């Protein structure tokens, strides 16, 4: 199975001590977001965990200790660096700080285990198509030698986002084509592979791949492993990724990004963050007497795992 540590919150940035504790102890509890009393227990051991996925906007807090996980497990890192300033991403490091941290990460684990996420792409009077293309050009010129590939997607306009960002403009088909064409040209210029993430449109005519961002092929090539044939249905519409299990929790990320789908609002996330105990087996608070704990169904997807460790 694949463990995802960053789909619900930026665990690496804000909860790295807890994350390292969980892997060192070999298990973790994860609360069902739909049925909070239901808690799943996952073993974090190499016999059932084929790969650990990280997704963060700041790897600096875990750089010096990431080897505690990568020495025992196959890993793959998604590093999100966008064009936005603190007006949209209040608590995220600057572009240049993020680039420097990604370079350090690449030197530690190898470029084949890193994907740069430039998403979501959204438009405002400040962040225009031209602004995106200029920033993407600069970032690509610095990041291309240190990553396996780049992923982008267009923002989904939902009700909460309209409330949080009244300045946002809806991307029409022409906007998307102009951006995709420009991103594709820049990627080719710097010999960087680029692909979409859960995007309905087909941009292959611009040299853009439409495969999933966590496919068996990507993880195989990054870690020199081989998976059995596994369905790539993903977790949401148009997703083409392998099935994963997330051990994080919603409404816990203090990054404060206005477009965030995982937080109801920044205040709730900050309040929840205060209940975090790095020594607890669960991200928020502790296990309660009323919790119903179930052992999660876990199995390896690897063809021949006994030769890997």
Coordinates of C-alpha atoms in Angstrom, one line a residue:
X1 CA 0.0 0.0 0.0
X2 CA 1.0 3.6 -0.4
X3 CA 1.0 6.0 2.6
X4 CA 0.2 9.6 1.8
X5 CA 1.4 12.1 4.5
X6 CA 0.3 15.4 2.9
X7 CA -3.0 15.2 1.2
X8 CA -5.0 16.7 4.1
X9 CA -2.4 19.0 5.7
X10 CA 1.2 20.1 5.4
X11 CA 2.5 17.4 7.8
X12 CA 6.1 17.9 6.8
X13 CA 6.1 21.6 7.5
X14 CA 4.1 21.7 10.8
X15 CA 4.1 18.2 12.2
X16 CA 7.4 16.7 11.2
X17 CA 8.4 15.6 14.7
X18 CA 5.1 13.7 15.1
X19 CA 5.5 12.1 11.6
X20 CA 9.0 10.9 12.5
X21 CA 7.8 9.5 15.8
X22 CA 5.1 7.6 14.1
X23 CA 7.5 5.9 11.6
X24 CA 10.0 5.2 14.4
X25 CA 7.2 3.5 16.5
X26 CA 5.9 1.7 13.4
X27 CA 2.2 2.6 13.5
X28 CA -0.3 5.5 13.3
X29 CA -3.9 6.2 13.9
X30 CA -6.0 8.1 11.4
X31 CA -9.5 9.5 12.2
X32 CA -12.2 9.0 9.5
X33 CA -13.1 12.6 8.4
X34 CA -16.7 11.5 7.6
X35 CA -17.2 9.4 10.8
X36 CA -15.0 11.0 13.5
X37 CA -15.5 8.2 16.0
X38 CA -14.0 5.7 13.6
X39 CA -10.3 5.5 13.8
X40 CA -8.0 3.3 11.6
X41 CA -4.7 1.9 12.8
X42 CA -2.1 1.6 10.1
X43 CA 1.2 -0.3 10.4
X44 CA 4.1 1.8 9.2
X45 CA 6.4 -1.1 8.4
X46 CA 8.2 -2.0 5.2
X47 CA 6.4 -5.3 4.8
X48 CA 3.1 -3.5 4.0
X49 CA 4.1 0.1 3.2
X50 CA 5.5 0.1 -0.4
X51 CA 6.1 3.8 -0.6
X52 CA 5.7 7.0 1.5
X53 CA 4.4 10.1 -0.3
X54 CA 5.1 13.5 0.9
X55 CA 3.5 16.8 -0.3
X56 CA 4.6 20.0 1.3
X57 CA 5.3 23.7 0.7
X58 CA 8.3 23.7 3.0
X59 CA 10.6 20.7 3.6
X60 CA 13.1 22.6 5.7
X61 CA 11.8 21.3 9.0
X62 CA 12.4 17.6 8.1
X63 CA 15.6 17.9 5.9
X64 CA 18.0 16.8 8.6
X65 CA 16.0 13.8 9.6
X66 CA 14.2 12.6 6.5
X67 CA 16.7 9.8 6.2
X68 CA 15.0 8.2 9.2
X69 CA 12.2 7.4 6.9
X70 CA 14.0 7.2 3.5
X71 CA 16.6 4.7 4.9
X72 CA 13.8 2.2 5.5
X73 CA 11.1 3.1 3.0
X74 CA 10.7 4.0 -0.7
X75 CA 9.7 7.6 -0.9
X76 CA 8.4 10.2 -3.3
X77 CA 8.2 14.0 -2.6
X78 CA 5.8 16.5 -4.1
X79 CA 7.1 20.1 -3.5
X80 CA 4.6 22.9 -4.2
X81 CA 6.0 26.2 -5.2
X82 CA 3.7 28.7 -6.8
X83 CA 3.8 32.3 -8.1
X84 CA 1.8 33.7 -5.2
X85 CA 3.0 36.0 -2.4
X86 CA 1.8 36.3 1.2
X87 CA -1.4 37.9 0.0
X88 CA -2.6 34.4 -1.1
X89 CA -0.2 32.1 0.8
X90 CA 0.4 34.0 4.1
X91 CA 2.7 31.5 5.9
X92 CA 4.6 30.0 3.0
X93 CA 8.3 30.7 2.4
X94 CA 9.2 33.0 -0.5
X95 CA 9.8 31.6 -4.0
X96 CA 13.6 31.9 -3.7
X97 CA 13.6 30.3 -0.2
X98 CA 11.5 27.5 -1.5
X99 CA 13.8 26.9 -4.5
X100 CA 16.8 26.7 -2.2
X101 CA 15.2 24.2 0.0
X102 CA 14.1 22.1 -2.9
X103 CA 17.7 22.1 -4.2
X104 CA 18.9 20.8 -0.8
X105 CA 16.2 18.1 -0.8
X106 CA 17.2 17.0 -4.3
X107 CA 20.8 16.8 -3.3
X108 CA 19.8 14.6 -0.3
X109 CA 17.4 12.1 -2.0
X110 CA 18.0 12.5 -5.8
X111 CA 16.0 14.4 -8.4
X112 CA 14.1 11.3 -9.5
X113 CA 12.2 11.3 -6.2
X114 CA 10.9 14.9 -6.5
X115 CA 8.1 16.4 -8.5
X116 CA 7.5 20.2 -8.5
X117 CA 3.9 21.2 -8.2
X118 CA 2.9 24.5 -9.7
X119 CA -0.7 24.4 -8.7
X120 CA -3.4 25.5 -8.5
X121 CA -3.2 28.1 -11.2
X122 CA -5.6 31.0 -10.6
X123 CA -6.1 34.4 -12.1
X124 CA -6.6 37.7 -10.3
X125 CA -5.8 41.3 -11.3
X126 CA -2.3 40.8 -9.8
X127 CA -1.7 37.2 -11.0
X128 CA -2.3 37.5 -14.7
X129 CA -1.5 35.0 -17.4
X130 CA 1.7 37.0 -18.2
X131 CA 2.7 37.0 -14.5
X132 CA 2.3 33.2 -14.3
X133 CA 4.4 32.6 -17.5
X134 CA 7.1 35.0 -16.4
X135 CA 7.3 33.5 -12.9
X136 CA 7.1 29.9 -14.3
X137 CA 10.0 30.7 -16.6
X138 CA 12.2 31.9 -13.8
X139 CA 11.3 29.0 -11.5
X140 CA 11.8 26.4 -14.3
X141 CA 15.2 27.9 -15.1
X142 CA 16.3 27.2 -11.6
X143 CA 14.4 24.0 -10.7
X144 CA 14.6 21.9 -13.9
X145 CA 18.0 20.3 -13.0
X146 CA 16.7 19.2 -9.6
X147 CA 13.4 17.5 -10.3
X148 CA 11.9 14.6 -12.1
X149 CA 9.0 16.5 -13.6
X150 CA 6.5 19.3 -13.0
X151 CA 2.8 19.1 -12.3
X152 CA 0.2 21.8 -12.8
X153 CA -3.6 22.2 -12.6
X154 CA -6.1 24.9 -12.8
X155 CA -8.0 26.0 -9.7
X156 CA -11.5 24.7 -9.2
X157 CA -13.9 27.6 -8.4
X158 CA -16.1 26.5 -5.5
X159 CA -18.3 28.4 -3.1
X160 CA -15.8 28.8 -0.3
X161 CA -13.1 30.0 -2.7
X162 CA -15.4 32.7 -4.0
X163 CA -15.9 33.9 -0.5
X164 CA -12.2 33.8 0.4
X165 CA -11.1 35.4 -2.9
X166 CA -13.6 37.8 -4.3
X167 CA -10.8 39.1 -6.6
X168 CA -10.5 35.7 -8.4
X169 CA -11.4 35.4 -12.1
X170 CA -12.8 32.3 -13.7
X171 CA -10.5 30.7 -16.2
X172 CA -12.1 30.2 -19.6
X173 CA -11.0 27.8 -22.3
X174 CA -8.9 30.3 -24.1
X175 CA -7.1 31.3 -20.8
X176 CA -6.3 27.6 -20.1
X177 CA -5.1 27.0 -23.6
X178 CA -2.8 30.1 -23.5
X179 CA -1.4 29.0 -20.2
X180 CA -0.9 25.4 -21.2
X181 CA 0.7 26.4 -24.4
X182 CA 3.1 28.8 -22.6
X183 CA 3.9 26.3 -19.8
X184 CA 4.6 23.6 -22.4
X185 CA 7.0 25.8 -24.4
X186 CA 8.9 26.8 -21.3
X187 CA 9.2 23.2 -20.1
X188 CA 10.5 22.1 -23.5
X189 CA 13.1 25.0 -23.5
X190 CA 14.5 23.7 -20.2
X191 CA 14.2 19.9 -21.0
X192 CA 11.7 19.5 -18.2
X193 CA 8.8 17.0 -18.4
X194 CA 5.4 18.6 -17.5
X195 CA 2.0 17.1 -16.9
X196 CA -1.4 18.0 -15.6
X197 CA -3.1 16.8 -12.4
X198 CA -6.8 15.6 -12.4
X199 CA -7.5 17.9 -15.4
X200 CA -10.4 17.0 -17.7
X201 CA -8.9 18.8 -20.7
X202 CA -6.3 17.1 -22.9
X203 CA -3.2 19.3 -23.5
X204 CA -1.0 16.7 -25.2
X205 CA -0.9 19.0 -28.3
X206 CA 1.2 21.4 -26.1
X207 CA 3.6 18.6 -25.1
X208 CA 2.0 18.1 -21.8
X209 CA 1.4 14.6 -20.3
X210 CA -2.0 13.7 -18.9
X211 CA -1.0 10.7 -16.7
X212 CA -1.5 10.7 -12.9
X213 CA 1.0 12.3 -10.6
X214 CA 1.4 9.2 -8.4
X215 CA 1.3 6.3 -10.9
X216 CA 3.0 3.0 -10.5
X217 CA 5.4 3.9 -13.3
X218 CA 6.5 7.1 -11.5
X219 CA 7.1 5.4 -8.2
X220 CA 8.8 2.4 -9.9
X221 CA 11.3 4.6 -11.8
X222 CA 12.0 6.7 -8.7
X223 CA 12.7 3.8 -6.4
X224 CA 13.8 1.0 -8.7
X225 CA 10.8 -1.2 -7.7
X226 CA 8.1 -3.1 -9.5
X227 CA 4.3 -3.1 -8.7
X228 CA 1.7 -5.6 -9.5
X229 CA -1.1 -4.4 -11.8
X230 CA -3.1 -1.9 -9.7
X231 CA -6.2 0.1 -10.6
X232 CA -5.4 3.8 -11.0
X233 CA -8.8 5.3 -10.2
X234 CA -7.4 7.9 -7.8
X235 CA -9.4 9.7 -5.1
X236 CA -11.3 12.3 -7.1
X237 CA -12.7 13.0 -10.6
X238 CA -10.2 12.7 -13.4
X239 CA -7.5 11.5 -11.0
X240 CA -5.3 8.8 -12.6
X241 CA -3.1 7.9 -9.5
X242 CA -2.6 4.8 -7.5
X243 CA -4.7 4.3 -4.4
X244 CA -3.2 5.8 -1.3
X245 CA -4.1 6.1 2.4
X246 CA -3.7 9.5 4.0
X247 CA -2.7 9.7 7.7
X248 CA -3.2 13.5 8.1
X249 CA -6.3 15.4 9.1
X250 CA -8.3 18.2 7.5
X251 CA -8.5 21.7 9.1
X252 CA -5.0 21.5 10.5
X253 CA -2.8 23.4 8.1
X254 CA -1.6 26.8 9.3
X255 CA -0.2 27.8 5.8
X256 CA -3.4 29.9 5.4
X257 CA -3.6 29.6 1.6
X258 CA -6.8 31.3 0.4
X259 CA -7.5 28.6 -2.2
X260 CA -7.1 25.7 0.3
X261 CA -9.7 22.9 0.0
X262 CA -8.5 21.2 3.2
X263 CA -9.3 24.0 5.6
X264 CA -12.8 25.5 6.3
X265 CA -10.9 28.7 7.3
X266 CA -7.5 29.5 8.7
X267 CA -8.8 30.2 12.3
X268 CA -10.1 26.7 12.6
X269 CA -6.8 25.3 11.5
X270 CA -4.8 27.3 13.9
X271 CA -7.1 26.4 16.8
X272 CA -6.9 22.7 15.9
X273 CA -3.1 22.9 15.6
X274 CA -2.9 23.8 19.3
X275 CA -4.4 20.4 20.2
X276 CA -1.6 18.7 18.5
X277 CA 0.7 16.4 20.6
X278 CA 3.8 15.2 18.8
X279 CA 3.9 12.1 21.0
X280 CA 0.3 11.1 20.3
X281 CA -0.3 8.3 17.9
X282 CA -2.9 10.5 16.1
X283 CA -2.4 13.9 14.6
X284 CA -4.9 15.9 16.6
X285 CA -5.3 15.3 20.4
X286 CA -5.4 11.8 21.6
X287 CA -7.4 8.6 21.2
X288 CA -10.7 8.9 23.1
X289 CA -12.6 6.2 25.1
X290 CA -15.5 6.6 22.7
X291 CA -13.3 5.9 19.6
X292 CA -13.9 2.8 17.6
X293 CA -10.4 1.6 16.5
X294 CA -10.1 -0.7 13.5
X295 CA -7.0 -2.3 12.0
X296 CA -6.8 -1.0 8.4
X297 CA -6.7 -3.5 5.6
X298 CA -3.1 -3.4 4.4
X299 CA -1.2 -5.3 1.7
X300 CA 1.8 -4.8 -0.4
X301 CA 1.4 -4.0 -4.1
X302 CA 5.0 -4.9 -4.9
X303 CA 5.8 -7.9 -7.2
X304 CA 8.7 -9.2 -5.1
X305 CA 9.1 -7.3 -1.9
X306 CA 11.5 -9.6 -0.1
X307 CA 14.3 -8.5 -2.4
X308 CA 13.9 -4.8 -1.7
X309 CA 15.0 -4.5 2.0

